[in-house]
Coordinates of C-alpha atoms and ligand atoms in Angstrom, one line a residue:
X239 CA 144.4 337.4 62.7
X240 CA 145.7 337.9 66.3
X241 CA 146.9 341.3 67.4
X242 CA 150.3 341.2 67.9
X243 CA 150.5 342.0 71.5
X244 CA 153.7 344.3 72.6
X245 CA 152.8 343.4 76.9
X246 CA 154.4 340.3 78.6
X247 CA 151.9 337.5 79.7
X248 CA 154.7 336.3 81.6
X249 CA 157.1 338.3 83.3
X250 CA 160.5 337.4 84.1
X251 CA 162.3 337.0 87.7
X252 CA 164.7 335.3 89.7
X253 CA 163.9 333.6 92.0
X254 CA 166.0 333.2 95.5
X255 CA 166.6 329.5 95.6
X256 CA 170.0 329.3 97.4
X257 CA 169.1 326.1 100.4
X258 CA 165.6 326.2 99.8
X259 CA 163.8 323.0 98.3
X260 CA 162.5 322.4 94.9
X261 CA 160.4 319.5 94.4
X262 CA 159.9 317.5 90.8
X263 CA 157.2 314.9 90.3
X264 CA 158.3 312.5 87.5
X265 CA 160.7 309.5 86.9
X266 CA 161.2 309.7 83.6
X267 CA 162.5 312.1 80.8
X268 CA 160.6 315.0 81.6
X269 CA 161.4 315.1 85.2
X270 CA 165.3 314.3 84.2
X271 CA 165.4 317.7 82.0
X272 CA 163.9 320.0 84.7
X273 CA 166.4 318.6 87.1
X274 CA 169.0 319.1 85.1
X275 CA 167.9 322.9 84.8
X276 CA 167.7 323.3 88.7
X277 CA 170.8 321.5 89.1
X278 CA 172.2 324.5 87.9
X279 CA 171.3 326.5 90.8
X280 CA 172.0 325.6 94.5
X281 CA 168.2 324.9 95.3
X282 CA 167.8 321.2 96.9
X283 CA 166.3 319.1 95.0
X284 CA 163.6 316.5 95.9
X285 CA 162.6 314.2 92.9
X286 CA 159.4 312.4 94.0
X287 CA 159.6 309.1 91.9
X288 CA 158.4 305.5 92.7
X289 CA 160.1 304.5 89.8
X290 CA 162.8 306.3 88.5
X291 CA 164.8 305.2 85.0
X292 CA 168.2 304.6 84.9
X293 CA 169.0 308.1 83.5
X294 CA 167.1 309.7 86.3
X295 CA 168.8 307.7 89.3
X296 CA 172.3 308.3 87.3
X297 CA 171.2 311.5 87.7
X298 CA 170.6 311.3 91.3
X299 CA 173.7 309.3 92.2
X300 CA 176.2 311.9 90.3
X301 CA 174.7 315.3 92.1
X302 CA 173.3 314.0 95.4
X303 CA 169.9 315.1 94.6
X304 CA 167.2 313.8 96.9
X305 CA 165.1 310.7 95.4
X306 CA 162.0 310.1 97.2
X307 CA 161.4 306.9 96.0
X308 CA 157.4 306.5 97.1
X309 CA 153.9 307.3 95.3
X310 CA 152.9 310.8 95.0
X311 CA 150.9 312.2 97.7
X312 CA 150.6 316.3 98.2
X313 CA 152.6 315.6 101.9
X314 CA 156.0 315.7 99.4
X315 CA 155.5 319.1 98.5
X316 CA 155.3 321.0 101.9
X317 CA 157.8 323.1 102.0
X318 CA 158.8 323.9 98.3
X319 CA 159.6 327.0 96.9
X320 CA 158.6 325.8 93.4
X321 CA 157.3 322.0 91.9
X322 CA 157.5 320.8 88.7
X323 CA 154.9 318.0 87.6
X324 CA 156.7 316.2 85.1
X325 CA 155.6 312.8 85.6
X326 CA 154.5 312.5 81.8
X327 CA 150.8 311.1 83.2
X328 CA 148.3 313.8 82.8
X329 CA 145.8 313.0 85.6
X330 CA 148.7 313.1 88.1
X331 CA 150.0 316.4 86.7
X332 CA 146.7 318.3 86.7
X333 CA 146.8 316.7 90.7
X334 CA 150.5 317.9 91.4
X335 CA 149.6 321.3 90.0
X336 CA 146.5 321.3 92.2
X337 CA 148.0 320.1 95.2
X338 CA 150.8 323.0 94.4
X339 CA 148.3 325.7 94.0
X340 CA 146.5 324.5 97.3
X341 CA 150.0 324.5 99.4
X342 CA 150.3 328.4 97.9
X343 CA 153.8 326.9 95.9
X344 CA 154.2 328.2 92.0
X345 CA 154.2 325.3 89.8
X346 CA 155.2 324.5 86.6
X347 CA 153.5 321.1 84.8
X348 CA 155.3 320.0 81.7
X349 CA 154.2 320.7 78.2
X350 CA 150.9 322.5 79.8
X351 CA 150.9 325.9 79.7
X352 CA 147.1 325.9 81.1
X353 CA 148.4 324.4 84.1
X354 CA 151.6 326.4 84.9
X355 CA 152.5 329.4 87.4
X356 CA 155.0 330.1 85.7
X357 CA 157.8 329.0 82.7
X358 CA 161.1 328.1 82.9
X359 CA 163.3 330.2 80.4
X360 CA 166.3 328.8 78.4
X361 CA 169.1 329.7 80.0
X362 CA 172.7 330.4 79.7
X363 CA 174.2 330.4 82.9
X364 CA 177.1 332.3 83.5
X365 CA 176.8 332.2 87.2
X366 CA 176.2 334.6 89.1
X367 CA 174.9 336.1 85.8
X368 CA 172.4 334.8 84.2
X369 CA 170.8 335.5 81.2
X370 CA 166.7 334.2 81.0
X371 CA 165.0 333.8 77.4
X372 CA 161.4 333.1 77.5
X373 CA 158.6 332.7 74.6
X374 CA 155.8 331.9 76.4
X375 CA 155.8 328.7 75.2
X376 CA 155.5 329.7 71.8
X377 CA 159.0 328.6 70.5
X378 CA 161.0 326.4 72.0
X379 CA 163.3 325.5 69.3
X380 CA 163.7 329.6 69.4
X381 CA 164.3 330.0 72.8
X382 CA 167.3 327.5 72.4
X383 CA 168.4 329.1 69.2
X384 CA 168.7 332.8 70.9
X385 CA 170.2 330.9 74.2
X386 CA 173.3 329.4 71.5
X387 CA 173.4 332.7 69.9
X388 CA 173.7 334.9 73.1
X389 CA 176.3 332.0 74.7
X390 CA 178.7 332.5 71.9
X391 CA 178.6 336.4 72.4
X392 CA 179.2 336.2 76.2
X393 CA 182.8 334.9 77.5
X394 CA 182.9 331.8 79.7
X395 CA 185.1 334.2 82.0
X396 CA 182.0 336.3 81.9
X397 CA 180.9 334.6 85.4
X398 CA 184.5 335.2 86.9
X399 CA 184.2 338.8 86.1
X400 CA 181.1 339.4 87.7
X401 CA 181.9 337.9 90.7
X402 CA 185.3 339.9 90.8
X403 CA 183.0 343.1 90.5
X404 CA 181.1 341.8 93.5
X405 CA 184.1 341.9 95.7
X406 CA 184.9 345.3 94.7
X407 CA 181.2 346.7 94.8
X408 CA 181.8 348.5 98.6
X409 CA 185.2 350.2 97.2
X410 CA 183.6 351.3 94.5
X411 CA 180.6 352.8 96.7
X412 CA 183.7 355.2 97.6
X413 CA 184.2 356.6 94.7
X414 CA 182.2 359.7 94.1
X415 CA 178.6 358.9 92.4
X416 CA 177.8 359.9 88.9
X417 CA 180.9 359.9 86.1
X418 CA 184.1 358.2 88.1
X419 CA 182.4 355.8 89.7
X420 CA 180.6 354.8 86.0
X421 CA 183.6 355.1 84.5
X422 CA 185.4 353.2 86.6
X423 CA 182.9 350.6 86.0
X424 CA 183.1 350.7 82.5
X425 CA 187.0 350.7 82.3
X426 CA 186.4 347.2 85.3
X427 CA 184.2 345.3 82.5
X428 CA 185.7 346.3 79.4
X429 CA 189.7 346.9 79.9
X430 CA 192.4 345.6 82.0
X431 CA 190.4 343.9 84.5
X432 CA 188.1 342.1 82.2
X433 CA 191.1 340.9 79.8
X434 CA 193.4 339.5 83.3
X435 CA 190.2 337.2 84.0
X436 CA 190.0 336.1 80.7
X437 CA 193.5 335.0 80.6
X438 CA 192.7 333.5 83.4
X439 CA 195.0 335.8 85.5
X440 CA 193.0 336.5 88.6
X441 CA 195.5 338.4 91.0
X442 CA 196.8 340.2 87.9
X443 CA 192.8 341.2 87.7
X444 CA 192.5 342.4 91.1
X445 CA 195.4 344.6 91.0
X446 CA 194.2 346.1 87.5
X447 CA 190.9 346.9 89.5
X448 CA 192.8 348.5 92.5
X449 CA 195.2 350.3 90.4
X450 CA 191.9 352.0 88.7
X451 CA 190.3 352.3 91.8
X452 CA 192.9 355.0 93.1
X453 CA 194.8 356.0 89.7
X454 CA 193.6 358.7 87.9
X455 CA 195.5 358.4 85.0
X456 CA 193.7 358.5 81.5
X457 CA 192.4 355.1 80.9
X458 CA 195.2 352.7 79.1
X459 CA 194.2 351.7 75.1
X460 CA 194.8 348.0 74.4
X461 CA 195.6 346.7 70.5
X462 CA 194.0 342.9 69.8
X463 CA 195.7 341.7 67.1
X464 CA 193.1 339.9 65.4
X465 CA 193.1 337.0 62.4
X466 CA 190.0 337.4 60.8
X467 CA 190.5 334.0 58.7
X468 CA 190.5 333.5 55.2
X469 CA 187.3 335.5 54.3
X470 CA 183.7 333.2 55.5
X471 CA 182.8 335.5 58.7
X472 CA 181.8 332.6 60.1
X473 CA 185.2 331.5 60.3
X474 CA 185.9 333.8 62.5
X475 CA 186.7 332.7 66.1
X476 CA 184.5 333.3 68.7
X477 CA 186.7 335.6 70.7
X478 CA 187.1 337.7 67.4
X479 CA 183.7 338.1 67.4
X480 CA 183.6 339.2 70.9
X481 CA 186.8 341.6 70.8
X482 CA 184.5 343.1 67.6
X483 CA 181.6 343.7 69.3
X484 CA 183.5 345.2 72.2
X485 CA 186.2 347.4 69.9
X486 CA 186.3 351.4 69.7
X487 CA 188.4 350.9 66.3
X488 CA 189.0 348.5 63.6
X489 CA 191.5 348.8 62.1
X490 CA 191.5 346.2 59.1
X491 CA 193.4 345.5 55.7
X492 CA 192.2 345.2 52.6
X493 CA 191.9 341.4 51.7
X494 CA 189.7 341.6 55.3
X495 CA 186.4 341.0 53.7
X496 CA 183.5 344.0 54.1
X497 CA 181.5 341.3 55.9
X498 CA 183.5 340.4 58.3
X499 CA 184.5 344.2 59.3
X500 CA 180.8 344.5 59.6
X501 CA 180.6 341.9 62.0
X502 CA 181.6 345.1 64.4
X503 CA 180.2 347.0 66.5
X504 CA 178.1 348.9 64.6
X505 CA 179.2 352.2 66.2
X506 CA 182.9 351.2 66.0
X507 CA 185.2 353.6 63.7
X508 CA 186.4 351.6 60.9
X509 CA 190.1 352.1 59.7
X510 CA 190.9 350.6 56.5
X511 CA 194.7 350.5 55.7
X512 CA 194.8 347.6 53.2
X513 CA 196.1 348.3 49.5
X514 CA 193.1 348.2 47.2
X515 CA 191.6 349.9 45.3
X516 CA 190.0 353.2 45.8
X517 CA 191.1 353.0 49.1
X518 CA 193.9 355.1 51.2
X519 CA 197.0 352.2 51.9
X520 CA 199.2 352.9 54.8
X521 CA 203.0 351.8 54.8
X522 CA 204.2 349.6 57.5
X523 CA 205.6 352.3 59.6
X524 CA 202.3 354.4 59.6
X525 CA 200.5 351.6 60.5
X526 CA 202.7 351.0 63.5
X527 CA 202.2 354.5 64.2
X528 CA 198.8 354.4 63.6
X529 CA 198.2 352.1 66.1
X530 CA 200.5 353.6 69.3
X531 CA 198.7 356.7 68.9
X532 CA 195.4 354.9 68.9
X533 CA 196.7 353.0 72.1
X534 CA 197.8 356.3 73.6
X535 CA 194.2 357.7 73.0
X536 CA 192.6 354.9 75.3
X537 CA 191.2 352.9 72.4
X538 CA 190.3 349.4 72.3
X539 CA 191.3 348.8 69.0
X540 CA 191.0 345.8 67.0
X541 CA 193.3 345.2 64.1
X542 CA 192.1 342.9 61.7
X543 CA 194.0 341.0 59.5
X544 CA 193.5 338.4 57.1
X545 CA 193.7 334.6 58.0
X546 CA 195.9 334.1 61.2
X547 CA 197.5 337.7 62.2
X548 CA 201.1 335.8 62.7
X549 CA 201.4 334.4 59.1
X550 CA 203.0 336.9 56.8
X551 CA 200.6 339.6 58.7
X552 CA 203.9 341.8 59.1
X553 CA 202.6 341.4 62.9
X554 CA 206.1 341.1 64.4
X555 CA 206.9 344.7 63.7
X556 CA 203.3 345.7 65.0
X557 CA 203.7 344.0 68.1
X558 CA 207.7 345.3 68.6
X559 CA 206.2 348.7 67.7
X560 CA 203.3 348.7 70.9
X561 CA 206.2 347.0 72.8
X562 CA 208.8 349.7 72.4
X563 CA 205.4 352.2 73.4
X564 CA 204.6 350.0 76.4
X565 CA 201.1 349.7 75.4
X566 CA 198.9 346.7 75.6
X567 CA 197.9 344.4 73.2
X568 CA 197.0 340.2 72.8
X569 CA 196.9 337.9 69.3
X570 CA 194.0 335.9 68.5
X571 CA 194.7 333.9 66.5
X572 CA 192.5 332.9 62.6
X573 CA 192.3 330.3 60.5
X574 CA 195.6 330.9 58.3
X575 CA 193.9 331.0 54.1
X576 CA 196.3 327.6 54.2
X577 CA 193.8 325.7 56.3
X578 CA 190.9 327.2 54.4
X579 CA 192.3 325.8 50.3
X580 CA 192.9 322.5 52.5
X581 CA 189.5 322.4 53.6
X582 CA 188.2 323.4 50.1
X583 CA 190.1 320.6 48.7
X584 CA 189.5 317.8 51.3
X585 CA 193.1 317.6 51.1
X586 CA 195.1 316.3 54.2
X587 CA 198.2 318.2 54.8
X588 CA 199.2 315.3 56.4
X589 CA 198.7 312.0 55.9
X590 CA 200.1 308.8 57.2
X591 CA 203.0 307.1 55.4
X592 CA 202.9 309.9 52.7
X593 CA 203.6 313.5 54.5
X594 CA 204.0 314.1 58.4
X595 CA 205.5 318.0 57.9
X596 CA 204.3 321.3 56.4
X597 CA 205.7 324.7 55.2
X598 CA 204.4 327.8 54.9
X599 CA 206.0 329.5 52.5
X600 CA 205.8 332.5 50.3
X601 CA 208.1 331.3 47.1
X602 CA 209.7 334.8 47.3
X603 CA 213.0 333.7 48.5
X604 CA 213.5 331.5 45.7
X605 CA 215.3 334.3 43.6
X606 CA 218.0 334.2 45.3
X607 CA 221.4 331.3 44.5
X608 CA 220.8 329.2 47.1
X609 CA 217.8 326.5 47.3
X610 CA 216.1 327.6 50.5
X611 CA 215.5 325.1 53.6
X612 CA 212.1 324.5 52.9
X613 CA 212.7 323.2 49.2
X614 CA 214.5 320.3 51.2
X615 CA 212.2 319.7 53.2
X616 CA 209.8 319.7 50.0
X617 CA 211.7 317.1 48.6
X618 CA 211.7 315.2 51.6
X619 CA 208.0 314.9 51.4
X620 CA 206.9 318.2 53.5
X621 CA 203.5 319.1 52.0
X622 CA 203.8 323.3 50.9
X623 CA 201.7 325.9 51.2
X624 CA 202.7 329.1 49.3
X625 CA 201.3 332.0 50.1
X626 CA 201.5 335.1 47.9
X627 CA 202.5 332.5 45.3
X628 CA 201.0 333.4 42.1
X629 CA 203.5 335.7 40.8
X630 CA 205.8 333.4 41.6
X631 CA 204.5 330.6 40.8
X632 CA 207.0 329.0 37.7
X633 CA 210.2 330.2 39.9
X634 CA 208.9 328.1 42.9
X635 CA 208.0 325.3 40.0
X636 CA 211.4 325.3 38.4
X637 CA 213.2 325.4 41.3
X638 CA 211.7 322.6 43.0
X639 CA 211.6 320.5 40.2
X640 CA 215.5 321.7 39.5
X641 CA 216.6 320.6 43.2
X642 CA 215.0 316.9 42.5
X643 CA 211.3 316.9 43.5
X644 CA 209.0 315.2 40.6
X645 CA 207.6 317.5 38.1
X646 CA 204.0 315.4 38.7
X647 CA 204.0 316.2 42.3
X648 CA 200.7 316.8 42.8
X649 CA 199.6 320.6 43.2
X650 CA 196.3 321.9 44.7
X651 CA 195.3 325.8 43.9
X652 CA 192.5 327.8 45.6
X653 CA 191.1 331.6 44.9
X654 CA 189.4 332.8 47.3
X655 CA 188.9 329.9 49.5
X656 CA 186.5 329.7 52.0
X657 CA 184.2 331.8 50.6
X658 CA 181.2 331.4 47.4
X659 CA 182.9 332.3 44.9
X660 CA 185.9 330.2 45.0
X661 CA 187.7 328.0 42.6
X662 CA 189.6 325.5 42.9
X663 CA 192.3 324.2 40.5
X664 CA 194.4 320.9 40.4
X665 CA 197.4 319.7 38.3
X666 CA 201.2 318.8 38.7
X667 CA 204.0 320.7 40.1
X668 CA 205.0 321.2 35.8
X669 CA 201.7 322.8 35.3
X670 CA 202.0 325.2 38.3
X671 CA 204.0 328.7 36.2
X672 CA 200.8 328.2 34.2
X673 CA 199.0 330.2 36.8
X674 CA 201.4 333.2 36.5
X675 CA 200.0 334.1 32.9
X676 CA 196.3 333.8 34.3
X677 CA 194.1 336.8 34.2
X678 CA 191.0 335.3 35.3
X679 CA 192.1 335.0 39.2
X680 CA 191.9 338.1 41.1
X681 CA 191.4 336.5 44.3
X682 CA 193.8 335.8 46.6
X683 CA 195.5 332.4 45.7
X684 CA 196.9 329.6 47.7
X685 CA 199.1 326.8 46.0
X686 CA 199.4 323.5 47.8
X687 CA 202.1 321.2 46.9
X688 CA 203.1 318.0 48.3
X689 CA 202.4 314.1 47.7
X690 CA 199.6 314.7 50.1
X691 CA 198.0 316.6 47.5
X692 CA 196.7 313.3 46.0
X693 CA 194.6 312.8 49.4
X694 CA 192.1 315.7 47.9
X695 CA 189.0 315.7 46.3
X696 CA 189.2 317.2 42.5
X697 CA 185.5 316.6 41.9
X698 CA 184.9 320.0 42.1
X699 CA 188.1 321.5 40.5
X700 CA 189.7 322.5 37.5
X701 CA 192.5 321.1 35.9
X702 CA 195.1 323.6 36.1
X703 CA 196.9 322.9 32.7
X704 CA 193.7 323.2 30.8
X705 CA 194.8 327.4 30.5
X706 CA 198.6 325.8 29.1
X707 CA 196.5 325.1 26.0
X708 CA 194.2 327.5 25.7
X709 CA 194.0 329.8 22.7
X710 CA 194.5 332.7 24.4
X711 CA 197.5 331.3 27.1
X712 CA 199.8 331.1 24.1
X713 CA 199.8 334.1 23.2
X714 CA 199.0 336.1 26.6
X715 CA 201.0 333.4 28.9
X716 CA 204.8 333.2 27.0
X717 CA 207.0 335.5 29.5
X718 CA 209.1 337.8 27.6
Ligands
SAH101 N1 197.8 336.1 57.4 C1 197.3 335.5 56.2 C2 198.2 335.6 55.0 C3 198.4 337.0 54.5 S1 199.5 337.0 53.1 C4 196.8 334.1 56.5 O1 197.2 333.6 57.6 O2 196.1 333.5 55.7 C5 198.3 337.1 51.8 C6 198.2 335.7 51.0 O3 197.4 334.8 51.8 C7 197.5 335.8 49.7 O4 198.4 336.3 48.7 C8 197.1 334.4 49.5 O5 198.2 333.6 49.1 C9 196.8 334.0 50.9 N2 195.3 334.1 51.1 C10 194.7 334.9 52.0 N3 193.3 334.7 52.0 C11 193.1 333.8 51.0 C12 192.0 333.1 50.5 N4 190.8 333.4 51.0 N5 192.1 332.2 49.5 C13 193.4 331.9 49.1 N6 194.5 332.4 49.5 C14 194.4 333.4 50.5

């Protein structure tokens, strides 16, 4: 077996390729992807083709790159930093990497690692950064599944960023070496700075990087309020994952899956605040609290909640609460549990000529007298999502059906959507207060109601009056 060897056969650099020329051999394919690398930097580029196919000379046409269009001869490569042989025809390879080596210019021949100075890595390019993966050949198909992997971690604004630091490299030579001048780095890339460039606010950046420059007041905290989606972590949004990774505290409820909290840094402290079981439950207020003083303490702070943070996430008073404490803080949004069922179901929550309106709903201001807005709108062919709906669920049945709407509207029901262990239950808006008596569901449970409802797929579900006449349901389901 081959010794695993822990030394680099290859070692990575970069380059200086700004003006200079870079010369590819090749008219077809080959030559077309190593182009389309270089043409990523601000090398000029010579492509040394007789022939070229359409692709290539689109190619050409759209970035100006230089088309020799004559036979090969070692005369084109005078003057190259670097050439690629990527013609595809072996002899002339092995004679464009000889010709190369002869001229003293690195080359790199395609598909023949025998024959090459050097590899190109996969690349994500966040210029000026730039992040290089190589596997010396030995995995291609890895190579690009680290480069996807790493480009999802990194912001686009990433490149912005960088180049903001450059301009502020010789004031930051001022500061004094060691601690401040670190810190102020670190407070540049990962606080106010960093989140005005990904808003897309570049003045607002520079100012945040003068003010830390001469201020030497304790760093500023920042809250994200986070949706963490219906459960799946990869449903997560990107930028999620990225204020996660980045995040001092998380501060998550309780129907946030462990899974997705994990998704963390790993050295982040984790704040539960959720009611469940076992575990301590904040109210409202303390959570409010909770978070100021975090703010206050120079945290970044992520607070987690489940689905999208502003549907029924009590976020309004969070938010008014950092307000009122003049601390910082940004929503990202989730997919709401809503757009999870739907997805479960195949179910369109709208659909042409049926439904072109949705609610979402909670069912809990049906005790009241008076029929709520969205029960009109219900009956006027809204499709309804109620959340928290379970305990509720014969009120928000006998209501709408009361006010007018069909008692075989159709009705979709989900536990724990999004994730393995759902289930998925269908019936008609006069088998929905079955669910109330249920004890099998201790997911969370979204109800979908709505002549749109018939769009969905029931291949997979349950019939949700099937419990109405169970053994057990008439004894355990009749409501005293
Ligand atoms: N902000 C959340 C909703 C919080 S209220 C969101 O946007 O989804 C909590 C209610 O959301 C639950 O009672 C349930 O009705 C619904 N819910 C949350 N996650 C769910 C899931 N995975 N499956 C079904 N319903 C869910």
């Amino acid at each position: 077996m081959p010794q695993a060897t822990t030394k680099l056969n290859a070692f990575p650099v970069f380059v200086r390729v700004e003006g200079e020329a870079v010369a590819i051999v090749g008219g077809g394919e080959q030559a077309l992807a190593k182009a389309r690398l270089i043409a990523q930097s601000s090398a000029v580029l010579y492509i040394i083709a007789a022939n070229a196919e359409p692709e290539l000379l689109a190619f050409i046409a759209e970035t100006g790159a230089n088309h020799v269009a004559a036979g090969y001869d070692a005369s084109r490569l005078e003057g190259a930093v670097m050439v690629f042989a990527a013609s595809g025809d072996e002899t002339l390879d092995r004679r464009v990497a000889a010709d190369a080596r002869r001229l003293g210019i690195p080359v790199n021949a395609v598909d023949r690692p025998d024959l090459c100075d050097f590899f190109t890595p996969a690349l994500v390019n966040r210029a000026p950064v730039a992040i290089a993966i190589g596997t010396e050949g030995a995995g291609p198909v890895l190579a690009q599944m680290l480069r996807g992997r790493i480009d999802r971690m990194l912001s686009p604004s990433l490149g912005a960023l960088a180049a903001l630091a450059a301009s502020f490299r010789n004031a930051a030579e001022r500061l004094p070496r060691g601690n401040i001048r670190r810190r102020f780095w670190s407070d540049f890339f990962g606080g106010a700075p960093a989140r005005a460039v990904e808003a897309g606010e570049f003045s607002r950046a520079r100012e945040a990087a003068a003010d830390l420059l001469t201020s030497d007041a304790p760093v500023r905290g920042h809250i994200a309020l986070v949706g963490a989606g219906p459960g799946a972590e990869d449903l997560l949004t990107l930028r999620a994952h990225r204020l996660l990774m980045e995040a001092d505290v998380i501060v998550h409820d309780a129907l946030v899956p462990e899974a997705v909290v994990a998704m963390g840094r790993r050295d982040a402290e984790r704040l539960p605040v959720g009611k469940r079981k076992g575990c301590h439950t904040k109210s409202q207020a303390e959570i409010n609290a909770l978070l100021v003083e975090l703010g206050r303490a120079g945290k970044r702070v992520v607070r987690l909640k489940s689905g999208d943070p502003l549907v029924f996430g009590r976020a309004g008073e969070e938010m008014a609460a950092l307000r009122d404490a003049g601390i910082a803080y940004e929503v990202v949004p989730g997919v709401t549990a809503a757009f999870a069922a739907a997805a479960d179901f195949e179910l369109p929550l709208t659909l042409r000529g049926v439904s072109s309106s949705m609610v979402f709903t909670t069912g809990h201001d049906l005790k009241g007298n008076s029929l709520p807005d969205w029960a009109k709108l219900a009956i006027s062919g809204a499709t309804v999502a109620v959340y928290m709906g379970r305990s509720v669920a014969a009120e928000v049945a006998g209501r709408l059906i009361e006010a007018g709407l069909s008692p075989d509207t159709a009705v979709a029901v989900v536990e724990n959507a999004s994730l393995t262990n759902r289930r998925r239950f269908h019936g008609t808006l006069a088998d929905l207060p079955s669910l109330e008596a249920r004890a099998d569901l201790s997911g969370p449970v979204m109800t979908i109601i709505g002549d749109a409802v018939a769009g969905a797929n029931f291949e997979r579900s349950e019939p949700l009056a099937a419990h109405r006449h169970a053994p057990v349901a008439a004894t355990e389901g009749v409501q005293p």
